mmCIF file of C-alpha atoms in Angstrom:
data_model
loop_
_atom_site.group_PDB
_atom_site.id
_atom_site.type_symbol
_atom_site.label_atom_id
_atom_site.label_comp_id
_atom_site.label_asym_id
_atom_site.label_seq_id
_atom_site.Cartn_x
_atom_site.Cartn_y
_atom_site.Cartn_z
ATOM 1 C CA MET B 211 -0.065 0.165 0.243
ATOM 2 C CA THR B 212 1.303 3.455 -0.635
ATOM 3 C CA VAL B 213 1.062 5.969 1.895
ATOM 4 C CA PRO B 214 0.966 9.710 1.061
ATOM 5 C CA SER B 215 3.983 11.791 2.276
ATOM 6 C CA VAL B 216 2.174 14.132 4.530
ATOM 7 C CA GLU B 217 2.556 15.186 8.017
ATOM 8 C CA ARG B 218 0.064 13.156 9.722
ATOM 9 C CA SER B 219 0.886 13.905 13.556
ATOM 10 C CA ALA B 220 -1.304 17.123 13.428
ATOM 11 C CA GLN B 221 -4.378 14.868 12.461
ATOM 12 C CA LEU B 222 -4.156 12.468 15.479
ATOM 13 C CA ASP B 223 -5.603 13.391 18.684
ATOM 14 C CA ARG B 224 -5.332 12.280 22.209
ATOM 15 C CA ILE B 225 -7.509 8.832 21.625
ATOM 16 C CA ASP B 226 -5.885 8.416 18.253
ATOM 17 C CA ARG B 227 -2.598 8.222 19.839
ATOM 18 C CA LEU B 228 -3.905 6.096 22.814
ATOM 19 C CA ILE B 229 -5.270 3.347 20.109
ATOM 20 C CA LEU B 230 -1.837 3.598 18.300
ATOM 21 C CA ALA B 231 -0.214 3.078 21.452
ATOM 22 C CA HIS B 232 -2.664 0.183 22.772
ATOM 23 C CA LEU B 233 -1.889 -1.632 19.297
ATOM 24 C CA VAL B 234 1.582 -1.348 19.412
ATOM 25 C CA ASP B 235 1.866 -3.294 22.572
ATOM 26 C CA HIS B 236 -1.464 -5.610 22.121
ATOM 27 C CA GLY B 237 -1.887 -5.991 18.485
ATOM 28 C CA ARG B 238 -4.605 -8.895 18.714
ATOM 29 C CA SER B 239 -6.810 -6.950 20.910
ATOM 30 C CA SER B 240 -10.474 -7.386 20.350
ATOM 31 C CA LEU B 241 -12.584 -4.482 19.684
ATOM 32 C CA ALA B 242 -14.069 -4.495 23.225
ATOM 33 C CA ASP B 243 -10.678 -4.374 24.672
ATOM 34 C CA LEU B 244 -9.153 -1.515 22.458
ATOM 35 C CA ALA B 245 -12.147 0.533 23.264
ATOM 36 C CA GLU B 246 -12.282 -0.156 27.235
ATOM 37 C CA ALA B 247 -8.395 0.577 27.102
ATOM 38 C CA VAL B 248 -8.982 4.176 25.527
ATOM 39 C CA SER B 249 -12.067 5.050 27.251
ATOM 40 C CA VAL B 250 -14.465 5.254 24.210
ATOM 41 C CA SER B 251 -17.239 3.205 23.098
ATOM 42 C CA ALA B 252 -16.737 0.058 20.436
ATOM 43 C CA SER B 253 -18.234 2.075 17.680
ATOM 44 C CA SER B 254 -16.063 4.839 18.195
ATOM 45 C CA ALA B 255 -13.057 2.797 18.523
ATOM 46 C CA GLN B 256 -14.128 0.775 15.520
ATOM 47 C CA ARG B 257 -14.660 4.082 13.399
ATOM 48 C CA ARG B 258 -11.200 5.667 14.410
ATOM 49 C CA LEU B 259 -9.532 2.521 13.781
ATOM 50 C CA ARG B 260 -11.054 2.124 10.203
ATOM 51 C CA ARG B 261 -9.885 5.964 9.441
ATOM 52 C CA LEU B 262 -6.282 5.544 10.744
ATOM 53 C CA GLU B 263 -6.129 2.192 8.313
ATOM 54 C CA SER B 264 -7.674 3.981 5.457
ATOM 55 C CA GLU B 265 -5.226 7.103 5.840
ATOM 56 C CA GLY B 266 -2.412 4.816 6.082
ATOM 57 C CA VAL B 267 -1.094 5.496 9.520
ATOM 58 C CA ILE B 268 -1.738 2.106 10.632
ATOM 59 C CA ARG B 269 -0.063 0.282 7.403
ATOM 60 C CA GLY B 270 -0.857 -3.278 8.604
ATOM 61 C CA TYR B 271 -0.860 -5.754 11.265
ATOM 62 C CA ARG B 272 1.916 -8.607 11.882
ATOM 63 C CA ALA B 273 3.229 -11.196 14.231
ATOM 64 C CA VAL B 274 6.751 -10.142 16.068
ATOM 65 C CA LEU B 275 8.803 -13.613 16.343
ATOM 66 C CA ASP B 276 11.504 -14.114 18.602
ATOM 67 C CA PRO B 277 14.593 -14.567 16.710
ATOM 68 C CA GLY B 278 16.255 -17.313 19.076
ATOM 69 C CA ALA B 279 12.599 -19.376 18.911
ATOM 70 C CA ILE B 280 12.925 -19.568 14.817
ATOM 71 C CA GLY B 281 16.671 -20.139 14.909
ATOM 72 C CA ARG B 282 17.817 -17.041 14.564
ATOM 73 C CA ALA B 283 19.278 -15.979 18.160
ATOM 74 C CA LEU B 284 22.197 -13.848 16.902
ATOM 75 C CA VAL B 285 21.261 -10.382 16.296
ATOM 76 C CA VAL B 286 23.660 -8.630 13.818
ATOM 77 C CA HIS B 287 23.569 -5.134 12.835
ATOM 78 C CA LEU B 288 25.761 -3.842 9.819
ATOM 79 C CA SER B 289 26.904 -0.492 8.545
ATOM 80 C CA VAL B 290 27.486 -0.479 4.766
ATOM 81 C CA VAL B 291 29.622 1.687 2.670
ATOM 82 C CA LEU B 292 29.296 1.941 -1.124
ATOM 83 C CA VAL B 293 31.911 2.489 -3.366
ATOM 84 C CA ASP B 294 30.050 5.432 -4.848
ATOM 85 C CA HIS B 295 26.987 6.706 -5.109
ATOM 86 C CA THR B 296 25.863 6.324 -8.868
ATOM 87 C CA ALA B 297 22.419 4.912 -9.742
ATOM 88 C CA ASP B 298 23.965 1.723 -11.036
ATOM 89 C CA THR B 299 25.864 1.019 -7.799
ATOM 90 C CA VAL B 300 23.112 1.890 -5.530
ATOM 91 C CA GLY B 301 20.767 -0.091 -7.711
ATOM 92 C CA ARG B 302 22.778 -3.163 -7.746
ATOM 93 C CA PHE B 303 23.172 -3.041 -4.335
ATOM 94 C CA GLU B 304 19.381 -2.707 -3.159
ATOM 95 C CA ARG B 305 18.427 -5.447 -5.706
ATOM 96 C CA TRP B 306 21.036 -8.018 -3.830
ATOM 97 C CA ILE B 307 20.123 -7.088 -0.303
ATOM 98 C CA VAL B 308 16.181 -6.978 -0.380
ATOM 99 C CA ASP B 309 16.382 -11.112 -1.072
ATOM 100 C CA LEU B 310 19.115 -11.507 1.842
ATOM 101 C CA ASP B 311 17.813 -14.355 4.022
ATOM 102 C CA GLY B 312 17.637 -13.132 7.430
ATOM 103 C CA LEU B 313 17.189 -9.582 6.742
ATOM 104 C CA VAL B 314 14.743 -7.977 9.024
ATOM 105 C CA SER B 315 15.595 -3.935 8.087
ATOM 106 C CA CYS B 316 17.608 -1.907 5.854
ATOM 107 C CA HIS B 317 17.983 1.975 6.095
ATOM 108 C CA HIS B 318 19.684 4.197 3.709
ATOM 109 C CA VAL B 319 20.977 6.887 6.061
ATOM 110 C CA THR B 320 23.259 9.828 5.968
ATOM 111 C CA GLY B 321 26.704 10.406 7.359
ATOM 112 C CA ASP B 322 29.835 8.215 7.247
ATOM 113 C CA VAL B 323 27.900 4.961 6.088
ATOM 114 C CA ASP B 324 25.422 4.542 3.513
ATOM 115 C CA TYR B 325 22.869 1.812 4.701
ATOM 116 C CA LEU B 326 22.160 0.205 8.272
ATOM 117 C CA LEU B 327 21.058 -3.212 8.356
ATOM 118 C CA ARG B 328 19.833 -5.786 10.750
ATOM 119 C CA ILE B 329 20.018 -9.139 9.885
ATOM 120 C CA ASP B 330 19.241 -12.024 12.399
ATOM 121 C CA VAL B 331 21.102 -15.555 11.767
ATOM 122 C CA ALA B 332 21.719 -18.554 13.574
ATOM 123 C CA ASP B 333 25.093 -18.549 15.084
ATOM 124 C CA VAL B 334 28.370 -16.871 14.386
ATOM 125 C CA HIS B 335 29.265 -19.637 11.817
ATOM 126 C CA ALA B 336 25.754 -18.336 9.914
ATOM 127 C CA LEU B 337 27.281 -14.868 10.464
ATOM 128 C CA ASP B 338 30.679 -15.969 8.944
ATOM 129 C CA VAL B 339 28.840 -17.230 5.680
ATOM 130 C CA LEU B 340 26.981 -14.286 5.433
ATOM 131 C CA LEU B 341 30.186 -11.978 5.719
ATOM 132 C CA ARG B 342 32.577 -13.872 3.637
ATOM 133 C CA ARG B 343 30.044 -15.626 0.927
ATOM 134 C CA THR B 344 27.192 -12.828 0.452
ATOM 135 C CA LEU B 345 28.005 -9.340 1.319
ATOM 136 C CA ALA B 346 31.646 -9.587 0.909
ATOM 137 C CA GLN B 347 30.730 -10.438 -2.723
ATOM 138 C CA ILE B 348 27.868 -7.909 -3.618
ATOM 139 C CA PRO B 349 29.439 -5.286 -6.149
ATOM 140 C CA GLY B 350 29.955 -1.905 -5.145
ATOM 141 C CA VAL B 351 30.317 -2.450 -1.626
ATOM 142 C CA ALA B 352 33.517 -0.742 -0.500
ATOM 143 C CA ARG B 353 33.365 -1.855 3.174
ATOM 144 C CA PHE B 354 30.889 -3.004 6.149
ATOM 145 C CA THR B 355 31.302 -3.158 10.150
ATOM 146 C CA THR B 356 29.545 -5.873 11.954
ATOM 147 C CA MET B 357 28.091 -5.082 15.315
ATOM 148 C CA VAL B 358 26.637 -8.383 17.299
ATOM 149 C CA ALA B 359 23.717 -7.369 19.797
ATOM 150 C CA THR B 360 24.273 -8.810 23.240
ATOM 151 C CA SER B 361 20.965 -7.808 24.459
ATOM 152 C CA ALA B 362 17.936 -5.659 23.791
ATOM 153 C CA LEU B 363 16.784 -2.920 25.933
ATOM 154 C CA VAL B 364 14.144 -1.655 23.624
ATOM 155 C CA ASP B 365 13.181 -3.405 20.496
ATOM 156 C CA ARG B 366 9.684 -1.602 19.033
ATOM 157 C CA PHE B 367 8.447 -1.286 15.723
ATOM 158 C CA THR B 368 7.498 2.496 16.193
ATOM 159 C CA GLU B 369 7.139 4.352 19.778
ATOM 160 C CA LEU B 370 4.565 7.030 19.836
#
C-alpha cells in the first residue's frame, strides 16, 4: 500500500494516539478491549480504527517473532559503505540486499555510512558465511562493519 507523504501527527488527537499505543503493545486486542483501554465506545473505537487504517497511519498487522525461537538467535547490525553513489551501484546493492536471508531491516542513511542493516542469523558460523560468501561478494560494497547485539533494551517497531 502506498502511503501519502504528509505530516499526519497534526491529524492525530489524544484518543488516536492512545489507540495506536495500545495496538503497538496489544496488536491482537479485540475491539471491545481496545475501546475499554482508551475509554471510548466500541463503535467509536471501530470508526477511528478504520480511519487510521484507511489514511495509512496503520499500515498493517503482523506477528513479532522471537529470533531465538525460530533459529536466528544472533542479532547482527551492519553498517555498509558503497564505493560510490551512482544509480548503478546503489541499484545493484539494493537489488542484492532485499532478498538477503535473515534481513529484518535495511535503511539508507546519512553520515559516514550508506546503509544500516539488521540481519538475524543462527550463530557465529552463519554470520561468517553471510559476511564471506554474501556481503563481501556484492558488487559496489567498499566496506562494512559488523556489530553483534548482546542484549536488547528496547525493540519496538514504532514508539509514539
